[in-house]
PDB file of C-alpha atoms in Angstrom:
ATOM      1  CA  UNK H   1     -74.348  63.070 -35.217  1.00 45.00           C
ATOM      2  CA  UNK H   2     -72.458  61.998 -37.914  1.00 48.00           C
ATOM      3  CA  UNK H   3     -69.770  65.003 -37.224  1.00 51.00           C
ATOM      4  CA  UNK H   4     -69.729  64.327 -34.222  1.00 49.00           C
ATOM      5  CA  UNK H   5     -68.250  60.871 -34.783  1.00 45.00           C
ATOM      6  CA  UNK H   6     -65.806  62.699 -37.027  1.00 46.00           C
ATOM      7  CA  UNK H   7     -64.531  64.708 -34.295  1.00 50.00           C
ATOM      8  CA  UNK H   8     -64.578  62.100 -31.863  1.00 50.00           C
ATOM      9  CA  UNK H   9     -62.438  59.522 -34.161  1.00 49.00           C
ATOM     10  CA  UNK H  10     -58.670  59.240 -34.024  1.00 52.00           C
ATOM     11  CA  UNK H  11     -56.920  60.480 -36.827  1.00 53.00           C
ATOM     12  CA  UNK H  12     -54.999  58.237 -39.282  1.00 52.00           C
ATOM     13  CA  UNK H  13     -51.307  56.996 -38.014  1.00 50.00           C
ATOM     14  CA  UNK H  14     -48.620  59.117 -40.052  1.00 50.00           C
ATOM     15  CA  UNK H  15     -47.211  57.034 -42.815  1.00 47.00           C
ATOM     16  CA  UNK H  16     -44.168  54.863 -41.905  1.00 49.00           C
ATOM     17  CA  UNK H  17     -45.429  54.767 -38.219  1.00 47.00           C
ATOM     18  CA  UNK H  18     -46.133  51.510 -35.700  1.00 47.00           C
ATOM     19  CA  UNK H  19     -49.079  51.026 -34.461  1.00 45.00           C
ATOM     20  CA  UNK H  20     -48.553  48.109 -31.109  1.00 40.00           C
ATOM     21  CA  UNK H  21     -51.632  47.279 -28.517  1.00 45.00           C
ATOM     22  CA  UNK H  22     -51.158  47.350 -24.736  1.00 40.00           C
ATOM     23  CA  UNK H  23     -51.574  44.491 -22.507  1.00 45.00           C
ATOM     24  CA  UNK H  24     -54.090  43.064 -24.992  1.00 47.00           C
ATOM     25  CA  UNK H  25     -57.392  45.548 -23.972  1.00 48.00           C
ATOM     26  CA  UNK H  26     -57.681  46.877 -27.045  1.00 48.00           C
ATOM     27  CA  UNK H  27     -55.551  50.264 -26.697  1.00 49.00           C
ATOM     28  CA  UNK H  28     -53.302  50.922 -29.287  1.00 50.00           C
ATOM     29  CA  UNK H  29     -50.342  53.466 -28.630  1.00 44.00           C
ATOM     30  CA  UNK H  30     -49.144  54.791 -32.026  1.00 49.00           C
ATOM     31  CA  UNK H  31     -45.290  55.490 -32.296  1.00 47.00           C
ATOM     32  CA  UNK H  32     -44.058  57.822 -34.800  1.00 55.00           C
ATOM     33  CA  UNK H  33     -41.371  56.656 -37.207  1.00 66.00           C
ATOM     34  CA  UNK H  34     -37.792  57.312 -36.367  1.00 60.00           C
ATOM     35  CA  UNK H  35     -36.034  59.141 -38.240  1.00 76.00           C
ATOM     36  CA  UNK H  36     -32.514  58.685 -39.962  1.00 74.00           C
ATOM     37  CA  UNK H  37     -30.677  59.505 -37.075  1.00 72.00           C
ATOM     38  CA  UNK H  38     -32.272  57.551 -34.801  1.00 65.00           C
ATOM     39  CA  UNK H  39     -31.821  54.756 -36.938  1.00 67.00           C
ATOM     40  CA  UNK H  40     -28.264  55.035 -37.054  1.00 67.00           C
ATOM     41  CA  UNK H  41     -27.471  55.739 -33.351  1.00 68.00           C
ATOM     42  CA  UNK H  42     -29.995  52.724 -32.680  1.00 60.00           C
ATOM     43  CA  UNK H  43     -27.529  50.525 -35.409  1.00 63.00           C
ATOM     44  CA  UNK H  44     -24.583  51.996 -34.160  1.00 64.00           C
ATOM     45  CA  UNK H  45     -25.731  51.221 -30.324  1.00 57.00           C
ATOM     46  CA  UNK H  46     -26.628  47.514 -31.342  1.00 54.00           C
ATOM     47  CA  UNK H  47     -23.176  47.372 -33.073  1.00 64.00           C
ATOM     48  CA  UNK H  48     -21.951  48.319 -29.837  1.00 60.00           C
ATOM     49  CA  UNK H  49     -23.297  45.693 -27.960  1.00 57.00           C
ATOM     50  CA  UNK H  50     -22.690  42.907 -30.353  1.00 78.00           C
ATOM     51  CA  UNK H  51     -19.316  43.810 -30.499  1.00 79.00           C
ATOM     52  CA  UNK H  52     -19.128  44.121 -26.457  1.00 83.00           C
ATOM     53  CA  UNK H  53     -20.450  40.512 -26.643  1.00 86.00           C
ATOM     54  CA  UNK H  54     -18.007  38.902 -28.921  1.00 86.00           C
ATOM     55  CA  UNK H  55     -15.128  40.563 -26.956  1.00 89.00           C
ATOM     56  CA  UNK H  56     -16.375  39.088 -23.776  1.00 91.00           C
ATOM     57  CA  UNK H  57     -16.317  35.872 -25.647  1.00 90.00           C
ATOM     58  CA  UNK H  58     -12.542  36.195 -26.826  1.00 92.00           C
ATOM     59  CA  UNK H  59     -11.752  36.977 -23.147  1.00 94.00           C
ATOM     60  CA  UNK H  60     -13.976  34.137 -21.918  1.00 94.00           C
ATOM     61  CA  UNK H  61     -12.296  31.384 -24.090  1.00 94.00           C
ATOM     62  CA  UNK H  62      -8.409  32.443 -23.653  1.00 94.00           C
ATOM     63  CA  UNK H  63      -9.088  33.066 -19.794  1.00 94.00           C
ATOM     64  CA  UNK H  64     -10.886  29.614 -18.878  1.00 94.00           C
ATOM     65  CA  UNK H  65      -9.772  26.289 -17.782  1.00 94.00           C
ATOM     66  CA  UNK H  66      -7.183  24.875 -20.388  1.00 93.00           C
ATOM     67  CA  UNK H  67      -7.646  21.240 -19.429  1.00 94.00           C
ATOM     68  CA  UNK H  68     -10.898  20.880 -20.163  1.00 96.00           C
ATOM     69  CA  UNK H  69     -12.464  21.376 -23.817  1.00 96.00           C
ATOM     70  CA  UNK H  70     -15.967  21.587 -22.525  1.00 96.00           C
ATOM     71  CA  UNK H  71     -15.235  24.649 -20.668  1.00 95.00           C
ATOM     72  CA  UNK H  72     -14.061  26.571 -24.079  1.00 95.00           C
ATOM     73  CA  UNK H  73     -17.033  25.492 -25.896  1.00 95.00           C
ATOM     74  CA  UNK H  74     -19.315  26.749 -22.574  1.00 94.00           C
ATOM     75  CA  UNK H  75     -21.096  23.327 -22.482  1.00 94.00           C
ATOM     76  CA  UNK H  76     -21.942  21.149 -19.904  1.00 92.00           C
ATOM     77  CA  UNK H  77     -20.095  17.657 -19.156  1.00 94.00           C
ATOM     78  CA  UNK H  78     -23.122  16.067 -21.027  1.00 91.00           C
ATOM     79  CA  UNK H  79     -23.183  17.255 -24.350  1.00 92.00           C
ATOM     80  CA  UNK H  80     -23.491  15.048 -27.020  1.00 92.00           C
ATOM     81  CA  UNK H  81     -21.491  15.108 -30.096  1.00 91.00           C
ATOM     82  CA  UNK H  82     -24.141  17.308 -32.161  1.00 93.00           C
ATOM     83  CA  UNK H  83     -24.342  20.019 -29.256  1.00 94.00           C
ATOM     84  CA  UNK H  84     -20.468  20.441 -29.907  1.00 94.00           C
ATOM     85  CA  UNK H  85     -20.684  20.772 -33.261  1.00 92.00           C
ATOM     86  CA  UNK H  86     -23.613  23.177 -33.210  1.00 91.00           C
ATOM     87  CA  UNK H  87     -21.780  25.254 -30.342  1.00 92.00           C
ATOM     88  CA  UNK H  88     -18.531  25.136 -32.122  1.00 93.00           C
ATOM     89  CA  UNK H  89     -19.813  26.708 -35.295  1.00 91.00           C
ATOM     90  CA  UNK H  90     -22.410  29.169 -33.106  1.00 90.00           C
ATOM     91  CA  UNK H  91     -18.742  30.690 -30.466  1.00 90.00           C
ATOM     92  CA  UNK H  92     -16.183  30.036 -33.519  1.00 89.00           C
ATOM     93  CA  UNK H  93     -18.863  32.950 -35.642  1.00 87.00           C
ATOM     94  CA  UNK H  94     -18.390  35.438 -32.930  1.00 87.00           C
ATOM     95  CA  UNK H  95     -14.510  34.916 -32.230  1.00 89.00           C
ATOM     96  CA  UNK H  96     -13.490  34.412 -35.702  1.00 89.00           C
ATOM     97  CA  UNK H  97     -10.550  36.606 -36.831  1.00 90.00           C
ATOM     98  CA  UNK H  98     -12.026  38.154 -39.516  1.00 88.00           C
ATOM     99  CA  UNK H  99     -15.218  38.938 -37.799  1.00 83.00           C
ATOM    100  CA  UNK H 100     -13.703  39.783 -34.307  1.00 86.00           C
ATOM    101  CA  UNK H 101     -10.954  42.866 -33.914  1.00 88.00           C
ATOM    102  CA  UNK H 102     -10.041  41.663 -30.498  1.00 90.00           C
ATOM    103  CA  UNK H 103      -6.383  41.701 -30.592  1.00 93.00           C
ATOM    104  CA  UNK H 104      -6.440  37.669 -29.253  1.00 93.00           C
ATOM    105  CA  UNK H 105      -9.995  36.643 -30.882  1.00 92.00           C
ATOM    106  CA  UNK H 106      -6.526  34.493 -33.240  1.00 94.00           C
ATOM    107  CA  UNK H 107      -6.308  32.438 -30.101  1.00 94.00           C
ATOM    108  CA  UNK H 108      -9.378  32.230 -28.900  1.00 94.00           C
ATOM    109  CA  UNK H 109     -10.298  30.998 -32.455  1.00 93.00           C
ATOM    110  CA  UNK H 110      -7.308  28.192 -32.543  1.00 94.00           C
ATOM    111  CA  UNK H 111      -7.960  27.160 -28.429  1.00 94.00           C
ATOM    112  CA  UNK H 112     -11.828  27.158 -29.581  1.00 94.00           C
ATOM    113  CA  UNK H 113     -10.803  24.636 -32.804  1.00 94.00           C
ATOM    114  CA  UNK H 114      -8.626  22.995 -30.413  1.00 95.00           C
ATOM    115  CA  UNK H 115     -11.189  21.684 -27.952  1.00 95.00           C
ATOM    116  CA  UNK H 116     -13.398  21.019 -30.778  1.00 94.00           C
ATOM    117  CA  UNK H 117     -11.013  18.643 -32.188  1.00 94.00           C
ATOM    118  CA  UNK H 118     -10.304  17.106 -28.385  1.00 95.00           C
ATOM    119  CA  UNK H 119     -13.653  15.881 -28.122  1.00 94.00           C
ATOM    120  CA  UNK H 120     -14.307  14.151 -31.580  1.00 92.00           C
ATOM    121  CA  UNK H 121     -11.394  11.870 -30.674  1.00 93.00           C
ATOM    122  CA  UNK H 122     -12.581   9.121 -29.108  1.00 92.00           C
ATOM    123  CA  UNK H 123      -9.053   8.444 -27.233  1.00 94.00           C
ATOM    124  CA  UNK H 124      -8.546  11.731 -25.668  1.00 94.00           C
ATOM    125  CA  UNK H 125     -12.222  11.816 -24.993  1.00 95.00           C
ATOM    126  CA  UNK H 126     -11.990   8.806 -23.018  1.00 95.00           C
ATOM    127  CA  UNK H 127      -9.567   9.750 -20.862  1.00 95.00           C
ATOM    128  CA  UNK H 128     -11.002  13.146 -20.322  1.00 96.00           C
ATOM    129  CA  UNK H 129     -14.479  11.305 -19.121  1.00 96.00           C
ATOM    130  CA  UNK H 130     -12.760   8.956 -16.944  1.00 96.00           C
ATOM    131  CA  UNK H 131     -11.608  11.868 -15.009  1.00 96.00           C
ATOM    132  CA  UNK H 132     -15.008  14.145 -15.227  1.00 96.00           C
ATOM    133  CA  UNK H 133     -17.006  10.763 -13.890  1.00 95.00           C
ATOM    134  CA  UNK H 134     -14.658  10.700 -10.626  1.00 96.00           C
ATOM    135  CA  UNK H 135     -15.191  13.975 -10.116  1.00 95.00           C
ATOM    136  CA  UNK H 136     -18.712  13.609 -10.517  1.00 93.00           C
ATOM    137  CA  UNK H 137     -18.992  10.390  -8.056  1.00 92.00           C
ATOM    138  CA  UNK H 138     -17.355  12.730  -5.619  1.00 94.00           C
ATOM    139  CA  UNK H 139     -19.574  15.219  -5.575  1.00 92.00           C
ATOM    140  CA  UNK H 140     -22.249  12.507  -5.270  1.00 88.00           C
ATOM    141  CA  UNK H 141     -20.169  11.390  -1.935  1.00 90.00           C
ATOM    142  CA  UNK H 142     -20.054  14.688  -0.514  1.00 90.00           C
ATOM    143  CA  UNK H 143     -23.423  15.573  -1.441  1.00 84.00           C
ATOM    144  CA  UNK H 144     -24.829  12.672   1.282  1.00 83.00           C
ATOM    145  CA  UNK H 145     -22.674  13.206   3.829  1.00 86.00           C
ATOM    146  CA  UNK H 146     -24.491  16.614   3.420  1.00 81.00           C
ATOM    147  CA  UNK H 147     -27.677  15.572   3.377  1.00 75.00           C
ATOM    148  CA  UNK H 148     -27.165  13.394   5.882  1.00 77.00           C
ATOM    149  CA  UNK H 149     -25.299  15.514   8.453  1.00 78.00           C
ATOM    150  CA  UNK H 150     -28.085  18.335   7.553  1.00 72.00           C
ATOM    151  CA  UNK H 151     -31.578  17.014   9.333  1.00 73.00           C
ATOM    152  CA  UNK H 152     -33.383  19.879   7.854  1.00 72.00           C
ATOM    153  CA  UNK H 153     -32.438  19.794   4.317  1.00 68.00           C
ATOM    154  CA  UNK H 154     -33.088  15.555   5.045  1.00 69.00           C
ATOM    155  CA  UNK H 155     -36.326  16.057   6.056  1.00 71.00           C
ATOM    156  CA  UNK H 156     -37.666  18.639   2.973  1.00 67.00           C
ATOM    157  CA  UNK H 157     -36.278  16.229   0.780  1.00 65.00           C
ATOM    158  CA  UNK H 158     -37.987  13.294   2.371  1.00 67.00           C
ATOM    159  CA  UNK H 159     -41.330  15.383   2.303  1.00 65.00           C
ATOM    160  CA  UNK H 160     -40.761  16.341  -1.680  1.00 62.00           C
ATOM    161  CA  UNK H 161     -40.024  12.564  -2.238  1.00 61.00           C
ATOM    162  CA  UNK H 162     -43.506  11.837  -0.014  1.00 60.00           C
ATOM    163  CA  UNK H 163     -45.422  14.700  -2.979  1.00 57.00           C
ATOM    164  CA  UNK H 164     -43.619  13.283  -5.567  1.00 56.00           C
ATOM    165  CA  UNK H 165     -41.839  16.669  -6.335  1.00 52.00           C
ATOM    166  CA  UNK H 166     -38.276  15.285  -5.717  1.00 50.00           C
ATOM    167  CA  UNK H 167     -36.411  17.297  -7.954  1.00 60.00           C
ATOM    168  CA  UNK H 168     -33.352  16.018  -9.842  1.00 75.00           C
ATOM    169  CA  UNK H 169     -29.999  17.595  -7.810  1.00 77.00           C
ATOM    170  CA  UNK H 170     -27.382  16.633 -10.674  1.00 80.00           C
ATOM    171  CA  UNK H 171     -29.651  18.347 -13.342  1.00 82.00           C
ATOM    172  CA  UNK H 172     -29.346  21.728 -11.004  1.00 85.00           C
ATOM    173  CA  UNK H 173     -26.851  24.635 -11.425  1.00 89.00           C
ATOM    174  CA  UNK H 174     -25.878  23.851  -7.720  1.00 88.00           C
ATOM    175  CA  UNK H 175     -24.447  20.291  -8.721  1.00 89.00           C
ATOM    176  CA  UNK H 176     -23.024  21.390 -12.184  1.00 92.00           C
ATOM    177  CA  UNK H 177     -20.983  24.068 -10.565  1.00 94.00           C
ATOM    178  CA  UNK H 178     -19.868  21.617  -7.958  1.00 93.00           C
ATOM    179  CA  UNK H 179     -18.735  19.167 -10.745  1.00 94.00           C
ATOM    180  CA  UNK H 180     -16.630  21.747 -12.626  1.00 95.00           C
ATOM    181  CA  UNK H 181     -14.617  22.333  -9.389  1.00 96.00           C
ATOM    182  CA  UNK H 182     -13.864  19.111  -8.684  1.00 96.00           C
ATOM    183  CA  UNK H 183     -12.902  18.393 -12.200  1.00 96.00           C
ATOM    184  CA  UNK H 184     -10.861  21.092 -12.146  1.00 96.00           C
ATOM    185  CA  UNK H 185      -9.123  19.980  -9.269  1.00 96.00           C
ATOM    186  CA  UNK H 186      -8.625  16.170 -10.448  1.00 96.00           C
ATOM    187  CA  UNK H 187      -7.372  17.170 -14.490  1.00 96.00           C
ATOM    188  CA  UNK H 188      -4.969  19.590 -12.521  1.00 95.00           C
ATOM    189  CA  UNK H 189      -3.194  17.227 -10.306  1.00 95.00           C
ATOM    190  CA  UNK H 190      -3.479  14.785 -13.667  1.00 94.00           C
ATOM    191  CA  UNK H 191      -1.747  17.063 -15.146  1.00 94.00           C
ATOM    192  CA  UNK H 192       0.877  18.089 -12.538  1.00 94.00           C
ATOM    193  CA  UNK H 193       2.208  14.374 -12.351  1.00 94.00           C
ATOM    194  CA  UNK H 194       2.259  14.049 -16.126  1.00 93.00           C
ATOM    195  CA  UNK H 195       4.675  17.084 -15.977  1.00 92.00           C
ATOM    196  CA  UNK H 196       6.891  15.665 -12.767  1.00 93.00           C
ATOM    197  CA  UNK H 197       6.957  12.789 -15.015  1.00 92.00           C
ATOM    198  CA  UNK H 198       7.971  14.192 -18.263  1.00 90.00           C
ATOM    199  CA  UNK H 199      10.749  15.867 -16.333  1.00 90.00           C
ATOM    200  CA  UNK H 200      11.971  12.898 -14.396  1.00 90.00           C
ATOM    201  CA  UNK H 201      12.043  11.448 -17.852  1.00 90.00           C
ATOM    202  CA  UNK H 202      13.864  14.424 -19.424  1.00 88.00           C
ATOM    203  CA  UNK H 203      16.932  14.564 -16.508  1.00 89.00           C
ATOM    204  CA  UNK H 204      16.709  10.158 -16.549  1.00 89.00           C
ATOM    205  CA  UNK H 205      17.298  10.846 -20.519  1.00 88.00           C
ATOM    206  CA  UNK H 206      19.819  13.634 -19.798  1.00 89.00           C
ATOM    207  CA  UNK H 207      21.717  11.929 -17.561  1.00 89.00           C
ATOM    208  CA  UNK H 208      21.771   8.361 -19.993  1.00 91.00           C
ATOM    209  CA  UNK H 209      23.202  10.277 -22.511  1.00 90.00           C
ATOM    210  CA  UNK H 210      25.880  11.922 -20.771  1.00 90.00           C
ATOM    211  CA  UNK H 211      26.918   8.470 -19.308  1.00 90.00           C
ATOM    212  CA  UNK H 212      27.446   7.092 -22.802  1.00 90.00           C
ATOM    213  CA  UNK H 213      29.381  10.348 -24.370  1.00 90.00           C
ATOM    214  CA  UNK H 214      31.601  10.151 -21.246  1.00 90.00           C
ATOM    215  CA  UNK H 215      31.683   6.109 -22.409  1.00 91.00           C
ATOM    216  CA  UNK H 216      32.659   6.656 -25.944  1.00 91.00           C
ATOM    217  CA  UNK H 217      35.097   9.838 -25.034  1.00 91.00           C
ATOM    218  CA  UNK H 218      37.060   6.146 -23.295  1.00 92.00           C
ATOM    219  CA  UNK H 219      36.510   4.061 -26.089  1.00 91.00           C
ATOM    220  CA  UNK H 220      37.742   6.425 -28.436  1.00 91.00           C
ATOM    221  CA  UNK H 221      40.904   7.573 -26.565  1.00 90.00           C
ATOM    222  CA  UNK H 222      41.528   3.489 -25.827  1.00 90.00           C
ATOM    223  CA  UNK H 223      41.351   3.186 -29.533  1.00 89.00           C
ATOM    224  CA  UNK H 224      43.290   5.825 -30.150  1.00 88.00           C
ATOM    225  CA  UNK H 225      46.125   4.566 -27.958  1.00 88.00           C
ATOM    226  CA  UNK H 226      46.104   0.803 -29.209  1.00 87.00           C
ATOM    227  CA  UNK H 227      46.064   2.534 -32.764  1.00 86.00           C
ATOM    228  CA  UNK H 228      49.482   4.418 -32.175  1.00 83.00           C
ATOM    229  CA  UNK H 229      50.786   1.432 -30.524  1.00 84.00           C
ATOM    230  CA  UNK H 230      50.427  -0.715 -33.812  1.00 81.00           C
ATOM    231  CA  UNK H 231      51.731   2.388 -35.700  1.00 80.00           C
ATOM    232  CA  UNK H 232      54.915   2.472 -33.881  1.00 80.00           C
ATOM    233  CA  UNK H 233      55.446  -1.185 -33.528  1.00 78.00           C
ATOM    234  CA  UNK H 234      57.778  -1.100 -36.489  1.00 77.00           C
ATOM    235  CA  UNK H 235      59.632   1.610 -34.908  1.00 77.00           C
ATOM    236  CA  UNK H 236      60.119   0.315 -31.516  1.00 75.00           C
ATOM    237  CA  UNK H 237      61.307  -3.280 -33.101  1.00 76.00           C
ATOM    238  CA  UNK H 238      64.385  -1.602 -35.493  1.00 74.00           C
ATOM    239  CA  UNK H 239      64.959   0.911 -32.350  1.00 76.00           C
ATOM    240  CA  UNK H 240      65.353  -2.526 -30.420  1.00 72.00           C
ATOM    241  CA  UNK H 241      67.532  -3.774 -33.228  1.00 75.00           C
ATOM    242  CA  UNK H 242      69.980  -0.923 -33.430  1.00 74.00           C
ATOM    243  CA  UNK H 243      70.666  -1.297 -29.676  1.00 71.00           C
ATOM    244  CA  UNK H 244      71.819  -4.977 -29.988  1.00 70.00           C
ATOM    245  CA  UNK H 245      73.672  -4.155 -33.372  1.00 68.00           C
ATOM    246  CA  UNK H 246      75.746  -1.470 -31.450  1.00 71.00           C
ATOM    247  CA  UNK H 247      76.118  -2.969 -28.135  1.00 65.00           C
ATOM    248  CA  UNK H 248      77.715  -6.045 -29.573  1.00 61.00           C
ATOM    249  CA  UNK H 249      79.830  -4.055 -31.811  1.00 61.00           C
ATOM    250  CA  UNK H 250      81.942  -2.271 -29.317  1.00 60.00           C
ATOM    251  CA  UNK H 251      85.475  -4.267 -27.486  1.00 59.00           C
ATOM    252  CA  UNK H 252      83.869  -6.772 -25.050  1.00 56.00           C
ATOM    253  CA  UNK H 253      80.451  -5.640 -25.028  1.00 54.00           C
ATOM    254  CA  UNK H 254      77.595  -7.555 -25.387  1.00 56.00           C
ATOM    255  CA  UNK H 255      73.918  -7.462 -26.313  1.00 54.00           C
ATOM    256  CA  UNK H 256      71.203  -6.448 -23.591  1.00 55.00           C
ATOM    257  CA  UNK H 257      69.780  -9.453 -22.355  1.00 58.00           C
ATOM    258  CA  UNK H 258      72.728 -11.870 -22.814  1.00 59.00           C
ATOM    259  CA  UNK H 259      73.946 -14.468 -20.183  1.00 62.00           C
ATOM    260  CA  UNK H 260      76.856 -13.132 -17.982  1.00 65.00           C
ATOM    261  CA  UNK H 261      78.819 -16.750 -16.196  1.00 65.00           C
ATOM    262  CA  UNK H 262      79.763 -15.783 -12.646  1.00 68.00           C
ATOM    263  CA  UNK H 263      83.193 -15.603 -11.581  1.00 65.00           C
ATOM    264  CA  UNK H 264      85.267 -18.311 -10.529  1.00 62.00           C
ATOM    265  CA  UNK H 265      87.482 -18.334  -7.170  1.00 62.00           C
ATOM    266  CA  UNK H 266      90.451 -19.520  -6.043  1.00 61.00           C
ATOM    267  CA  UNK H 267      91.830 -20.644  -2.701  1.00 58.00           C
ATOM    268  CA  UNK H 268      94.569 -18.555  -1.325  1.00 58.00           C
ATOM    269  CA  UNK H 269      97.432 -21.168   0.001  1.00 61.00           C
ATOM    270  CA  UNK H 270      98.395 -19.281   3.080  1.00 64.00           C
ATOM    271  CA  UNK H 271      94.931 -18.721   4.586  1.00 61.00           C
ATOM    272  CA  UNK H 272      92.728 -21.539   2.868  1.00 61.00           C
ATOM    273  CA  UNK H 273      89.523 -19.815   4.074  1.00 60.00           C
ATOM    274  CA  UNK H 274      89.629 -17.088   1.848  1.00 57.00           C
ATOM    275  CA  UNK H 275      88.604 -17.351  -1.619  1.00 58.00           C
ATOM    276  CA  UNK H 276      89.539 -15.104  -4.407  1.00 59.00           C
ATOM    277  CA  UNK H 277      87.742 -14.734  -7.665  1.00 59.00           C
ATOM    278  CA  UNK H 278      89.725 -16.196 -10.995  1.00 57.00           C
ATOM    279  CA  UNK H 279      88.721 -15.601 -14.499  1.00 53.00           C
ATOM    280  CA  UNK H 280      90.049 -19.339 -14.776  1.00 52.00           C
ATOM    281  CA  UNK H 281      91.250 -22.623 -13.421  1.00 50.00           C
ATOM    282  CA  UNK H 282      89.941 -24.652 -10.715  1.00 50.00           C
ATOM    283  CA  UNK H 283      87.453 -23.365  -8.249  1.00 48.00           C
ATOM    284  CA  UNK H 284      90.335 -24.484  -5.252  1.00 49.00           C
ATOM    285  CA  UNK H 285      94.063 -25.240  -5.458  1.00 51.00           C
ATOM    286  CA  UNK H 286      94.223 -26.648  -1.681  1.00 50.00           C
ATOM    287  CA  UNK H 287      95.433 -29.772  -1.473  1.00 52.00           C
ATOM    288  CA  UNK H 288      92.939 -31.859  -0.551  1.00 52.00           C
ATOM    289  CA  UNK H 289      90.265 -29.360  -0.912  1.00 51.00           C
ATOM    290  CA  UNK H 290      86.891 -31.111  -1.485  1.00 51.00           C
ATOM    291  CA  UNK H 291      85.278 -28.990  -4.507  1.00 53.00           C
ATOM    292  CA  UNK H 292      82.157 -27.799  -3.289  1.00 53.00           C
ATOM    293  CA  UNK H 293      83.314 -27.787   0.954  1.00 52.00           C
ATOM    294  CA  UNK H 294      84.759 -24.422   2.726  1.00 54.00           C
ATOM    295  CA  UNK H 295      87.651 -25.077   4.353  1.00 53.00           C
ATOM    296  CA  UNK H 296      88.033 -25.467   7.607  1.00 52.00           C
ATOM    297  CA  UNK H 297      90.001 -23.094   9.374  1.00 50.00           C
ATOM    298  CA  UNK H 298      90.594 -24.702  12.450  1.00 49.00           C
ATOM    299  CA  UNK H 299      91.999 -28.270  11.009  1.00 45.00           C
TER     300      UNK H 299
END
């Protein structure tokens, strides 16, 4: 009996070999060791798909939204301040440069440290909520017009409410999905007017400056003019000087500018109405000529 047994019992599992039970009823499959090959294709394969993993996360990061910081950290719109630190040092790990030999895992690590910093400042993170909770009460808006143009879907959830099974729609994938688009849309048009304006401010800046070099090119050449003016005052006033000096210098010539007494006339005896000019003596030798009166021809 006792051989029996003996040949009836399993023998011992080789050394170095795994011994695992199936579905809990008590059979155990042995599984031989591997050996060293095995081991190293099964490293080599796990290398493989680790490294797979962090270059789909390289390509995830410098590929995704770049207005929002909660898309390059993969975390939802609710994350608290510990989740993004956690996260941050969990993706930063896989993309890091020294780690990662993805030609860009350097800027996926620097967009990753970037979005990281966005969100611990309380400023930028205000401003970036602002926007995610319009988005979000816009989704709520078109969510029940939905409902409420869809009598079916009204009517389940009316029955789930009745069980008290109404699940939560902004905790489902559905709504978070939803919530990215829209955000997406709004921080894009944000950021499309902050652009038009930083332009408009650029040519209004441009066109400010070229007003006032085009201002002080006039100034300058006004200044330069009254400047040689002065300068050649001295010279214009002995140029002046000179004139007069030689003008009254030559025979019966006279300085520029002086007085020049008009001529005076003289009444011709034989035909009193004609007067001829005199350098002297009375203005009429007529007797009986009134000075000042033409005379009369017909007397």
């Amino acid at each position: 009996f006792n051989d029996s047994m003996a040949d009836q019992a399993e023998p011992p599992p080789p050394v170095g070999a795994t011994t695992i039970e199936i579905d809990g009823a008590g059979d155990n499959v042995t599984v031989a060791p591997m050996t060293a090959e095995e081991e190293a294709m099964m490293a080599e394969f796990f290398s493989e798909v680790n490294s797979a993993q962090k270059d789909g996360e390289v390509m995830r990061i410098v590929s995704c939204f770049k207005l929002n910081p909660y898309e390059h950290l993969n975390l939802k719109f609710e994350a608290t301040v510990e989740d993004v630190k956690s996260q941050y040092r969990k993706v930063s790990l896989m993309v890091h440069p020294d780690k990662n030999k993805h030609p860009r895992a350097k800027d996926a690590f620097a967009a990753l440290g970037k979005a990281a910093e966005w969100l611990q400042d309380e400023g930028r993170k205000r401003d970036l909520h602002a926007s995610l909770n319009h988005a979000r009460e816009l989704v709520r808006k078109e969510r029940k017009k939905e409902v409420k143009a869809d009598t079916a879907l009204a009517a389940q959830i009316r029955l789930m409410a009745a069980n008290g099974v109404l699940p939560d729609y902004e905790q489902s994938e559905d709504f978070h999905a939803k919530w990215k688009q829209k955000s997406r849309e709004i921080l894009t048009e944000i950021e499309w007017r902050r652009r038009k304006m930083t332009l408009r401010i650029k040519d209004e800046e441009g066109r400010i400056k070229a007003t006032e070099a085009e201002e002080k090119k006039i100034r300058n050449a006004e200044k330069r003019a009254r400047q040689g003016w002065e300068e050649r005052r001295e010279e214009r006033v002995g140029s002046w000087r000179n004139f007069q000096k030689n003008a009254k210098a030559k025979p019966g010539g006279k300085a520029l500018g002086e007085l020049k007494p008009p001529k005076l006339k003289e009444a011709d005896a034989d035909k009193s109405y004609v007067h001829r000019p005199t350098a002297k003596g009375p203005q009429n030798n007529v007797p009986g000529a009134i000075p000042g009166n033409k005379p009369n021809k017909f007397r």
